[in-house]
XYZ file of C-alpha atoms in Angstrom:
253
model
C 28.037 5.377 10.047
C 29.614 2.429 8.306
C 30.237 -0.848 10.041
C 33.522 -2.745 10.062
C 32.842 -4.237 6.638
C 30.794 -1.448 5.077
C 28.764 -4.067 3.223
C 26.336 -1.437 1.927
C 28.785 1.365 1.168
C 27.578 3.427 -1.780
C 24.024 2.067 -1.612
C 20.842 4.032 -1.034
C 17.985 2.450 0.907
C 14.360 3.500 1.209
C 12.703 2.185 4.375
C 8.951 2.731 4.652
C 7.393 3.220 8.054
C 10.817 4.003 9.485
C 9.891 6.630 12.050
C 9.759 4.164 14.926
C 9.653 0.583 16.109
C 10.910 -2.046 13.718
C 11.354 0.411 10.848
C 13.693 2.541 12.928
C 15.817 -0.499 13.805
C 16.010 -1.447 10.123
C 17.010 2.061 9.045
C 19.761 2.182 11.685
C 21.059 -1.271 10.743
C 21.302 -0.378 7.058
C 23.033 2.897 7.902
C 25.466 1.083 10.181
C 26.467 -1.072 7.217
C 27.125 2.011 5.101
C 23.874 2.732 3.260
C 22.398 6.191 2.879
C 18.792 5.962 4.074
C 15.552 7.656 3.069
C 13.475 7.454 6.250
C 9.813 7.343 5.246
C 7.039 8.329 7.630
C 3.314 8.803 7.408
C 2.449 11.319 10.130
C 5.164 11.370 12.816
C 7.651 13.847 11.407
C 9.475 14.426 14.696
C 10.180 10.713 15.135
C 11.426 10.431 11.548
C 13.724 13.405 12.009
C 15.097 11.775 15.157
C 16.006 8.667 13.143
C 17.694 10.894 10.558
C 19.600 12.632 13.354
C 20.647 9.303 14.867
C 22.147 8.353 11.502
C 23.781 11.653 10.568
C 25.350 12.281 13.969
C 27.207 9.010 13.488
C 28.545 10.114 10.128
C 25.869 8.569 7.924
C 23.635 10.126 5.293
C 19.864 10.244 5.637
C 16.774 12.232 4.743
C 13.165 12.009 5.856
C 10.379 11.601 3.308
C 6.649 11.785 3.957
C 3.819 10.171 2.042
C 0.561 8.248 2.120
C 1.599 5.017 0.453
C -1.931 3.864 -0.318
C -1.671 5.637 -3.671
C 0.783 5.490 -6.542
C 1.889 9.130 -6.752
C 3.383 9.463 -3.243
C 5.366 6.254 -3.737
C 6.835 7.598 -6.969
C 7.617 10.915 -5.289
C 9.448 9.208 -2.423
C 11.665 7.215 -4.773
C 12.419 10.366 -6.761
C 13.336 12.218 -3.563
C 15.717 9.447 -2.533
C 17.370 9.473 -5.935
C 17.694 13.264 -6.058
C 18.995 13.697 -2.510
C 21.012 10.526 -1.998
C 21.893 9.301 -5.476
C 19.705 6.330 -6.300
C 17.423 3.592 -5.014
C 19.380 0.377 -4.513
C 17.449 -1.093 -1.579
C 13.752 -0.944 -0.747
C 12.350 -2.211 2.544
C 8.555 -2.312 2.527
C 7.977 -2.117 6.255
C 5.034 0.277 6.705
C 1.871 -1.339 7.987
C -1.136 -1.061 10.270
C -3.548 -3.269 12.182
C -7.272 -2.898 12.788
C -8.021 -6.054 14.750
C -11.494 -7.401 15.402
C -13.442 -10.580 14.749
C -14.560 -10.938 11.152
C -18.288 -10.592 11.843
C -17.574 -7.287 13.602
C -15.065 -6.063 11.030
C -16.214 -3.006 9.116
C -15.652 -2.892 5.385
C -13.419 0.138 5.867
C -11.255 -1.760 8.409
C -10.660 -4.520 5.862
C -9.912 -2.087 3.064
C -7.645 0.156 5.166
C -5.378 -2.716 6.244
C -5.143 -4.174 2.737
C -4.332 -0.717 1.368
C -1.699 0.177 3.969
C 0.012 -3.219 4.014
C -0.417 -4.884 0.621
C -1.223 -2.098 -1.829
C 1.526 0.107 -0.396
C 4.017 -2.708 -1.013
C 2.822 -2.880 -4.625
C 3.065 0.861 -5.225
C 6.496 1.242 -3.646
C 7.931 -1.818 -5.347
C 6.681 -0.698 -8.743
C 8.152 2.782 -8.242
C 11.513 1.471 -7.008
C 11.813 -1.126 -9.769
C 11.936 1.554 -12.432
C 15.190 2.823 -10.945
C 16.543 -0.637 -10.152
C 15.965 -1.831 -13.707
C 17.982 1.099 -15.014
C 20.740 0.192 -12.568
C 20.433 -3.511 -13.463
C 20.434 -4.429 -9.807
C 18.691 -3.968 -6.496
C 17.396 -5.500 -3.294
C 13.763 -5.525 -2.203
C 12.809 -6.805 1.242
C 9.123 -7.037 2.102
C 8.001 -7.342 5.700
C 5.382 -10.031 6.152
C 4.465 -11.637 9.487
C 4.066 -14.896 11.363
C 0.364 -13.992 11.196
C 0.396 -15.075 7.545
C 1.052 -18.643 8.725
C -0.809 -18.678 12.047
C -3.923 -16.761 11.003
C -4.662 -15.346 14.458
C -8.314 -14.861 15.376
C -9.298 -11.226 15.059
C -6.691 -10.539 12.379
C -8.330 -11.750 9.170
C -7.497 -8.473 7.435
C -3.909 -8.322 8.710
C -3.184 -12.015 8.069
C -4.607 -11.741 4.547
C -2.497 -8.692 3.776
C 0.676 -10.351 5.041
C -0.052 -13.617 3.226
C -0.609 -11.561 0.085
C 2.848 -10.056 0.509
C 4.367 -13.545 0.406
C 2.718 -14.346 -2.919
C 3.611 -10.919 -4.262
C 7.253 -11.398 -3.224
C 7.593 -14.682 -5.101
C 5.900 -13.448 -8.265
C 8.028 -10.299 -8.488
C 11.200 -12.269 -7.704
C 10.540 -14.397 -10.791
C 9.870 -11.346 -12.947
C 13.024 -9.389 -12.131
C 15.600 -12.018 -11.219
C 17.246 -11.876 -14.636
C 17.957 -8.176 -14.039
C 20.048 -8.778 -10.942
C 17.259 -7.751 -8.577
C 16.408 -9.952 -5.593
C 13.048 -9.868 -3.826
C 12.638 -11.532 -0.448
C 10.371 -11.348 2.564
C 11.092 -11.356 6.282
C 8.417 -12.725 8.610
C 8.891 -11.523 12.190
C 7.186 -13.334 15.014
C 6.404 -11.733 18.341
C 8.737 -8.729 18.505
C 8.839 -6.494 21.569
C 8.342 -3.200 19.781
C 5.832 -1.134 17.858
C 2.398 -2.701 17.490
C 3.004 -5.175 20.323
C 3.531 -2.328 22.798
C -0.230 -1.795 22.909
C -1.042 -5.354 23.971
C -2.060 -6.140 27.566
C 0.588 -7.995 29.637
C -1.523 -11.161 29.788
C -1.682 -11.285 25.982
C 2.082 -10.775 25.769
C 2.648 -13.634 28.213
C 0.348 -15.909 26.220
C 2.367 -15.316 23.058
C 5.741 -15.703 24.767
C 4.686 -19.024 26.302
C 4.263 -20.408 22.780
C 7.775 -19.407 21.657
C 10.315 -22.241 21.993
C 13.097 -19.740 22.724
C 11.009 -18.440 25.615
C 11.109 -14.729 24.887
C 9.957 -12.023 22.525
C 12.291 -11.053 19.717
C 14.253 -7.828 19.555
C 13.811 -5.410 16.642
C 17.562 -5.485 16.081
C 17.378 -9.238 15.467
C 14.910 -8.697 12.635
C 16.868 -5.729 11.294
C 20.037 -7.834 11.063
C 18.280 -10.271 8.718
C 16.998 -7.408 6.576
C 20.512 -5.942 6.349
C 21.883 -9.322 5.276
C 19.278 -9.691 2.524
C 20.121 -6.167 1.346
C 23.808 -7.017 1.012
C 25.833 -8.655 -1.744
C 26.271 -11.636 0.578
C 22.643 -12.509 -0.225
C 23.029 -12.155 -4.002
C 21.866 -15.748 -4.637
C 18.817 -15.596 -2.375
C 15.519 -14.542 -3.944
C 11.849 -15.385 -3.637
C 12.352 -16.570 -0.066
C 10.558 -15.948 3.212
C 12.973 -15.757 6.152
C 11.247 -16.439 9.450
C 12.491 -14.626 12.562
C 10.119 -15.935 15.193
C 12.032 -17.845 17.879
C 10.561 -21.119 16.626
C 6.922 -20.052 17.003
C 6.307 -21.421 13.505
C 8.711 -23.911 11.973
C 9.011 -24.858 8.297
């Protein structure tokens, strides 16, 4: 399933939370550019296997891998599975995440802790596990999915916004640590994307968000995935520690 240029031929990518939504689009984009893909999922095995099938039926290589990424051991196991089955870990996309939205005074301690664990701690565990292999290879690409919420701080999303803002700081710190080893670490901050978590929003909420977007529409998952694929490629070899915003102008820097 290589594209016209095969920019990722010979590379192995691990995409967390790749069983549906944005993660699925990212996995397919990387496979289209020639990467073998480890499709991580938490609970939806059938959806993950469908992504694997979508890749392999087009001539690509893919496996599904399951794990709760809020602990260190599953993250290490997933990287080992990718290496054993596909031949390495050259690209990591930390995409898995959850929301548990409510106003802060109504937010339960467990809602705060669950979102920080699934979004921020999982990024830490997976990055640490992947770096061991990347350091041996003296090269790699890490792309962390943050969010426009890290800049906007939407009401009712204190836990989510904090986790995504934490990912930005984490991205920059790790980029400084591993840059001399040929490893780049960047973040992609999607805005309002018509897929996944946004599917559960009422139409009036969707319209309110879209009205604030200068381009006048929600983004497509493929538009975010294209940026991730670029950052994973050799074309982005001199880009590290950056946050690339894909938000239709909702937030401008």
